[in-house]
Amino acid sequence: MSTTPNRNFWNIEASHIAKNTYNPIRSIVENIVTEPNPNKLMIALSIGDPTTFGNLKPAREVIEAVKESIESGLFNGYAPSTGYQKAREAVAEYSSNEFVKVDPKDVILCSGCSCALDLCITALARPGQNILIPRPGFSIYRTLAEGLGIKVKSYNLLPEYGWEVNLDDLEAQIDENTAAIIINNPSNPCGSVFSRGHLADLLEIAARYYVPIIADEIYEHMVFPGRSFHPLASISVDVPILSCSGLTKRFLVPGWRMGWIIIHDRQNILDKEIRKGLQCLSQRIIGSNTIVQGALPAILQNTPQKFYDDVIETLYEHSRLAYSHISKIPGLKPIMPDGAMYMMVYINLACFTEFKSDLEFVQCMLMEESVFCLPGQCFDYPSYIRLVITVPKDMLVEACLRIQDFCERHHCKTSQTINELGRIEIEY
Ligand SMILES: *Cc1c(COP(=O)(O)O)cnc(C)c1O
């Protein structure tokens, strides 16, 4: 018989962090009970995973590099928790440019970019402090922070200005408890790419309030012809930046879980505590996958430019195709992306009075057309849907046609026209 109070029966409660961890994409998507139309092949434009349909494959050089890494037998053990020196050197070289020279000691390898973001947020912010995140924005920032008891405050992006940050709003959100600003460029879900000038404006605000920046640059270099990607750190002189990236999106290998943090700190502001903090945190899970680390130098050096160019060409072609098609659909307004692999589409819900929200719109479209897009709600941005444009071209065309049918059928004005005339007439 137990004599310790409260230890005389099974009472196992989940921790605060477990209870407070919430992923809006997972919970919204998993709560959708609607079944797709059994007569139509399902087209999921929802999953931000470019490998789903097999049309986008990693470079052959990358596969070879991993094979060699395994066969060498050299990468089966534990690596240092921040990563093998050779792998960090390769990332440093890959991430250096005419403006910034990255030192391998400033690189921390992580298990995917999510883990990189987790380490940065955990190192910079204490419970009760806040971090600023973009709206619309990728939901993982909230998921990571709120679990830890860190508050999130959103700053708005402006769809009519290419999704640039509303600078006044950003500034207004900063308070004495703001531990970091997260900037995601190029953006998921917007597909937007910030200009040099705009990044300089963001840095000016961060500098004025002495707030460090976490730059989520997982879509670095994934920009369409005529646009340029500027690493935030290449513009900053004084603001400390933790830049997060990895192989996931550009190299089309999300499952490999290879990401990294690069500490950009020209004024040595992070040396006092944060650098050490990140190193200690990296020891919690003892680093990233060693097979991929072993392959990293070859992956980063041998991937031919043609591979990158082909992926961009496909994404650009798909964007233009979806944009021109969806532009003609009554009640919808797509916003042409400049990079990444997504397109945001505005739904004028006043034209679709039977749907009270983007979520209802998405659910009904799934049920009738077997086309599934994520509702804007998943990105804290109602009245929009997000399309993934990595699906094969013929599927994308088919999806656009079905979205068109769906909108014509449910649009208050066109459905009336259909009823009266027995055929569809859309006013563009
Ligand atoms: C996909 C994605 C990530 C996460 O990448 P992983 O390497 O798979 O963890 C981080 N940020 C954004 C904006 C993303 O879209």
XYZ file of C-alpha atoms and ligand atoms in Angstrom:
443
model
C 0.000 0.000 0.000
C 1.331 3.434 -1.012
C 1.785 6.005 1.675
C 2.852 8.943 -0.546
C -0.115 11.297 -0.944
C -1.599 11.354 -4.453
C 0.458 8.356 -5.461
C -2.158 5.764 -4.694
C -3.917 5.594 -8.035
C -3.116 6.038 -11.746
C -3.395 9.677 -12.653
C -1.205 10.504 -15.610
C -1.733 13.983 -16.938
C -0.231 15.386 -20.110
C 2.312 18.176 -19.710
C 1.507 21.812 -20.427
C 3.601 21.735 -23.548
C 1.760 18.672 -24.846
C -1.617 20.220 -24.095
C -0.730 23.607 -25.539
C 0.720 22.345 -28.786
C -1.774 22.868 -31.544
C -1.294 22.655 -35.299
C -4.150 24.452 -37.074
C -3.527 22.778 -40.429
C -3.650 19.301 -38.896
C -6.672 19.990 -36.747
C -8.712 21.782 -39.417
C -7.889 19.191 -42.063
C -8.455 16.231 -39.779
C -11.818 17.603 -38.684
C -13.096 17.700 -42.241
C -15.397 14.698 -42.358
C -16.626 15.375 -45.860
C -15.911 12.565 -48.318
C -14.692 13.344 -51.826
C -17.014 12.658 -54.738
C -16.547 8.903 -55.408
C -17.044 9.454 -59.149
C -14.161 11.872 -59.500
C -10.510 11.167 -58.955
C -9.233 13.081 -55.949
C -6.915 16.009 -56.679
C -5.236 17.295 -53.530
C -3.926 20.826 -53.980
C -3.522 20.961 -50.227
C -0.298 19.263 -49.285
C 2.879 21.315 -49.418
C 4.892 18.274 -50.401
C 6.292 18.437 -53.942
C 7.005 14.695 -54.016
C 3.393 13.530 -53.676
C 2.705 12.937 -57.358
C 6.124 11.802 -58.570
C 6.377 14.477 -61.264
C 9.055 16.425 -59.377
C 12.034 14.268 -58.506
C 15.301 15.058 -56.775
C 18.419 15.403 -58.934
C 20.221 12.188 -59.829
C 23.412 13.635 -58.320
C 21.601 13.958 -55.004
C 20.491 10.335 -55.003
C 24.022 9.242 -55.907
C 25.432 11.320 -53.063
C 23.213 9.562 -50.525
C 24.028 6.123 -51.937
C 27.728 6.870 -51.587
C 27.204 8.176 -48.093
C 25.566 4.904 -47.048
C 28.046 2.686 -48.830
C 31.052 4.453 -47.371
C 30.083 3.123 -43.959
C 31.463 6.338 -42.478
C 28.197 7.919 -41.415
C 26.484 5.383 -39.198
C 27.596 6.808 -35.883
C 26.773 9.898 -33.891
C 27.865 13.206 -35.351
C 28.586 16.252 -33.204
C 25.152 17.598 -32.258
C 25.554 20.692 -34.455
C 26.693 18.507 -37.372
C 29.865 17.150 -38.985
C 32.466 19.810 -39.749
C 32.525 18.859 -43.478
C 28.743 19.143 -43.738
C 28.752 22.531 -41.978
C 31.548 23.726 -44.254
C 29.442 22.751 -47.260
C 26.427 24.673 -45.956
C 28.633 27.678 -45.185
C 29.979 27.695 -48.727
C 26.521 27.163 -50.247
C 25.105 30.052 -48.206
C 27.924 32.527 -48.812
C 27.604 35.226 -51.449
C 29.234 38.491 -52.469
C 27.736 40.236 -49.432
C 28.044 37.611 -46.704
C 30.754 35.087 -46.009
C 29.384 32.355 -43.747
C 31.781 30.670 -41.330
C 31.197 26.928 -40.660
C 31.116 27.679 -36.926
C 27.947 29.712 -37.568
C 26.099 26.713 -39.021
C 23.956 24.360 -36.935
C 22.463 21.382 -38.736
C 18.951 20.428 -37.676
C 16.325 17.817 -38.364
C 14.543 19.792 -41.073
C 13.785 23.493 -41.142
C 11.003 23.017 -38.573
C 13.580 21.893 -36.050
C 15.751 24.885 -36.969
C 12.811 27.193 -36.270
C 12.089 25.346 -33.034
C 15.640 25.863 -31.785
C 15.639 29.549 -32.722
C 12.311 30.299 -31.084
C 13.217 28.296 -27.981
C 16.615 29.975 -27.671
C 15.349 33.533 -28.110
C 12.001 33.656 -26.312
C 10.954 32.925 -22.753
C 7.426 31.977 -21.637
C 5.386 35.163 -21.383
C 7.416 36.920 -24.064
C 6.093 37.203 -27.600
C 7.294 36.695 -31.146
C 5.848 38.446 -34.177
C 4.665 36.303 -37.061
C 3.233 37.126 -40.497
C -0.484 36.960 -41.295
C -1.171 35.124 -43.513
C 1.614 32.820 -42.483
C 2.802 29.286 -42.055
C 1.208 27.789 -38.980
C 4.259 26.110 -37.491
C 5.509 29.311 -35.830
C 2.391 29.419 -33.697
C 2.479 25.700 -33.022
C 6.077 25.851 -31.804
C 5.749 29.023 -29.751
C 2.418 28.504 -28.009
C 3.393 25.056 -26.803
C 6.279 26.700 -24.975
C 4.082 29.384 -23.436
C 5.438 32.040 -25.808
C 2.761 34.341 -27.178
C 2.438 35.115 -30.842
C 1.372 38.458 -32.254
C 0.610 38.750 -35.944
C 1.631 41.520 -38.301
C -0.358 41.855 -41.490
C 0.778 41.356 -45.045
C -0.833 43.396 -47.802
C -2.232 41.348 -50.710
C -2.697 44.429 -52.870
C 1.015 45.274 -52.501
C 2.433 41.890 -53.434
C 2.007 40.680 -49.843
C 4.533 43.160 -48.481
C 4.538 43.678 -44.731
C 2.331 46.442 -43.401
C 5.242 48.293 -41.787
C 3.092 50.417 -39.494
C 1.348 47.325 -38.229
C 4.641 45.522 -37.677
C 5.983 48.437 -35.698
C 2.787 48.727 -33.666
C 3.033 45.074 -32.605
C 6.497 45.435 -31.078
C 6.476 45.811 -27.326
C 8.914 45.390 -24.458
C 8.279 41.632 -24.419
C 8.959 41.050 -28.106
C 11.770 38.523 -28.351
C 11.976 38.091 -32.126
C 10.348 38.854 -35.464
C 9.856 35.994 -37.884
C 10.154 36.907 -41.539
C 9.289 34.301 -44.154
C 10.674 35.096 -47.595
C 9.751 33.718 -50.129
C 6.436 33.085 -48.447
C 4.285 30.086 -47.731
C 1.302 30.501 -48.331
C 1.621 33.661 -50.481
C 4.387 32.770 -52.937
C 5.575 36.350 -52.553
C 9.195 37.508 -52.756
C 10.377 40.667 -51.003
C 12.457 43.308 -52.755
C 15.772 44.489 -51.368
C 14.205 47.805 -50.447
C 11.394 46.192 -48.516
C 13.797 43.954 -46.603
C 15.834 47.063 -45.740
C 12.659 48.676 -44.355
C 12.000 45.626 -42.178
C 15.584 45.674 -40.900
C 15.331 49.355 -40.085
C 12.374 48.677 -37.787
C 14.094 45.708 -36.129
C 17.223 47.816 -35.589
C 15.318 50.728 -34.104
C 13.713 48.466 -31.466
C 16.676 46.102 -31.024
C 14.681 43.008 -31.970
C 16.497 40.044 -33.549
C 15.033 38.350 -36.625
C 14.393 34.719 -37.405
C 14.446 34.517 -41.208
C 12.566 31.487 -42.540
C 14.245 31.178 -45.931
C 13.361 27.563 -46.723
C 12.249 28.729 -50.218
C 15.539 30.582 -50.859
C 16.344 30.899 -54.571
C 12.929 29.512 -55.556
C 11.864 32.624 -57.448
C 10.430 33.059 -60.898
C 12.222 34.668 -63.854
C 12.669 38.398 -63.410
C 12.574 38.216 -59.612
C 15.545 38.008 -57.243
C 15.915 36.388 -53.886
C 17.868 38.466 -51.374
C 18.981 36.665 -48.229
C 18.008 38.967 -45.380
C 21.481 38.647 -43.865
C 23.047 40.040 -47.026
C 21.350 43.377 -46.306
C 21.677 43.605 -42.529
C 24.655 45.320 -40.958
C 23.636 45.349 -37.317
C 20.451 43.325 -36.708
C 21.297 39.776 -35.614
C 19.618 37.231 -37.869
C 19.082 33.527 -37.418
C 18.484 32.281 -40.922
C 16.697 28.933 -41.260
C 16.746 26.820 -44.394
C 17.462 23.296 -45.585
C 17.169 20.785 -48.388
C 13.429 20.235 -48.030
C 11.860 22.398 -50.705
C 14.551 23.408 -53.174
C 15.976 19.893 -53.413
C 12.545 18.221 -53.267
C 13.328 15.920 -50.330
C 11.076 16.880 -47.382
C 11.336 13.455 -45.791
C 15.093 13.593 -45.463
C 14.846 16.030 -42.569
C 17.859 18.151 -43.295
C 17.703 21.767 -42.276
C 20.030 24.297 -40.738
C 20.413 27.528 -38.843
C 22.964 30.111 -39.899
C 23.895 32.617 -37.235
C 24.479 36.033 -38.831
C 25.774 38.345 -36.190
C 28.250 40.926 -37.439
C 28.201 42.839 -34.160
C 28.648 39.716 -31.976
C 25.418 40.455 -30.131
C 24.399 36.798 -29.930
C 27.774 35.623 -28.661
C 26.925 36.451 -25.079
C 24.183 33.833 -24.704
C 22.257 32.821 -27.784
C 25.001 30.991 -29.645
C 25.640 28.820 -26.601
C 21.894 28.408 -26.109
C 21.434 27.100 -29.635
C 24.326 24.689 -29.181
C 22.860 23.375 -25.925
C 19.423 22.998 -27.494
C 20.902 21.063 -30.423
C 22.066 18.500 -27.865
C 18.501 17.649 -26.923
C 18.083 15.467 -29.995
C 21.784 15.074 -30.805
C 21.681 16.510 -34.280
C 20.324 15.557 -37.656
C 20.431 12.466 -39.833
C 24.062 11.486 -40.423
C 23.545 9.737 -43.772
C 22.287 12.973 -45.284
C 25.034 14.908 -43.499
C 27.580 12.616 -45.139
C 26.010 13.373 -48.525
C 25.608 17.100 -47.933
C 28.882 18.331 -49.478
C 28.162 16.388 -52.695
C 24.479 17.404 -52.700
C 25.263 21.094 -52.389
C 28.202 21.068 -54.804
C 27.066 18.632 -57.503
C 23.410 19.512 -58.062
C 23.451 20.983 -61.575
C 22.003 24.416 -62.264
C 19.720 22.760 -64.793
C 17.923 20.908 -62.005
C 17.117 24.145 -60.177
C 16.124 25.849 -63.424
C 13.808 23.014 -64.456
C 11.970 23.047 -61.130
C 11.507 26.815 -61.351
C 10.339 26.571 -64.941
C 7.710 24.001 -63.952
C 6.497 26.037 -60.989
C 6.371 29.210 -63.057
C 4.484 27.537 -65.885
C 2.003 26.009 -63.446
C 1.488 29.344 -61.707
C 0.760 31.156 -64.933
C -1.563 28.416 -66.050
C -3.540 28.376 -62.809
C -3.522 32.156 -62.614
C -4.890 32.738 -66.094
C -7.549 30.085 -65.651
C -8.700 31.082 -62.172
C -8.700 34.795 -63.083
C -11.669 34.029 -65.325
C -13.723 32.245 -62.694
C -16.520 34.383 -61.286
C -16.140 35.181 -57.601
C -12.463 34.217 -57.392
C -9.376 36.396 -57.554
C -5.987 34.677 -57.678
C -2.819 36.506 -56.699
C 0.075 35.649 -58.976
C 3.037 34.356 -56.964
C 6.656 35.360 -57.603
C 8.170 32.207 -56.151
C 7.809 29.203 -53.816
C 5.080 26.702 -54.738
C 1.736 28.147 -53.746
C -0.943 30.508 -54.932
C -3.425 32.349 -52.775
C -6.896 32.830 -54.221
C -9.392 35.291 -52.807
C -12.978 34.021 -52.559
C -15.576 36.726 -52.715
C -17.987 35.055 -50.297
C -20.643 37.652 -51.149
C -20.937 35.800 -54.494
C -21.370 32.436 -52.754
C -23.958 33.172 -50.115
C -24.555 29.509 -49.246
C -21.037 29.306 -47.766
C -20.396 31.080 -44.522
C -16.624 30.662 -44.651
C -13.650 29.582 -46.724
C -13.812 26.307 -44.803
C -17.380 25.606 -45.974
C -16.388 26.517 -49.520
C -13.459 24.114 -49.414
C -15.516 21.304 -47.887
C -18.286 21.559 -50.438
C -15.775 21.665 -53.288
C -14.181 18.517 -51.909
C -17.543 16.780 -51.710
C -18.701 17.747 -55.185
C -15.508 18.010 -57.212
C -12.936 15.957 -55.253
C -10.612 18.952 -55.361
C -9.101 19.849 -52.017
C -7.382 23.153 -51.188
C -6.468 24.452 -47.761
C -8.812 27.102 -46.402
C -7.251 30.466 -45.542
C -8.177 29.781 -41.908
C -5.179 27.440 -41.740
C -2.978 30.503 -42.273
C -5.011 32.831 -40.055
C -6.430 34.418 -43.215
C -10.112 33.791 -43.897
C -11.779 34.313 -47.306
C -8.831 32.832 -49.164
C -7.809 29.382 -50.281
C -4.252 28.188 -50.872
C -3.421 26.094 -53.920
C -0.283 23.975 -54.186
C 1.027 24.238 -57.738
C 3.422 21.297 -57.731
C 0.873 18.760 -58.990
C 1.303 17.439 -62.569
C 0.131 19.851 -65.235
C -2.798 17.780 -66.494
C -4.090 17.441 -62.929
C -3.739 21.164 -62.381
C -5.739 21.880 -65.537
C -8.395 19.375 -64.503
C -8.519 20.941 -61.020
C -8.992 24.430 -62.499
C -11.825 23.190 -64.692
C -13.549 21.584 -61.727
C -13.074 24.699 -59.591
C -14.657 26.657 -62.431
C -17.638 24.273 -62.652
C -18.042 24.463 -58.910
C -17.959 28.255 -58.796
C -20.344 28.643 -61.725
C -22.761 26.264 -60.062
C -22.691 28.029 -56.711
C -22.242 31.640 -57.771
C -25.461 33.533 -56.972
C -25.448 35.429 -60.229
C -24.232 32.777 -62.642
C -26.401 30.046 -61.184
C -29.352 32.290 -61.881
C -28.137 32.775 -65.453
C -27.752 29.034 -65.837
C -31.278 28.463 -64.610
C -32.740 31.027 -66.935
C -30.783 30.193 -70.041
C -29.957 26.571 -69.420
C -26.289 27.251 -70.150
C -23.410 29.072 -68.588
C -22.659 32.654 -69.410
C -20.032 34.299 -67.314
C -19.254 37.964 -67.216
C -15.507 38.340 -66.959
C 7.905 23.471 -45.496
C 8.213 24.638 -44.640
C 9.036 24.540 -43.503
C 9.465 23.229 -42.904
O 10.393 22.542 -43.579
P 10.941 21.141 -43.048
O 12.367 21.178 -43.508
O 10.136 20.089 -43.707
O 10.839 21.076 -41.575
C 9.347 25.690 -42.807
N 8.850 26.888 -43.180
C 8.039 27.022 -44.235
C 7.512 28.359 -44.579
C 7.684 25.899 -44.988
O 6.810 26.033 -46.004
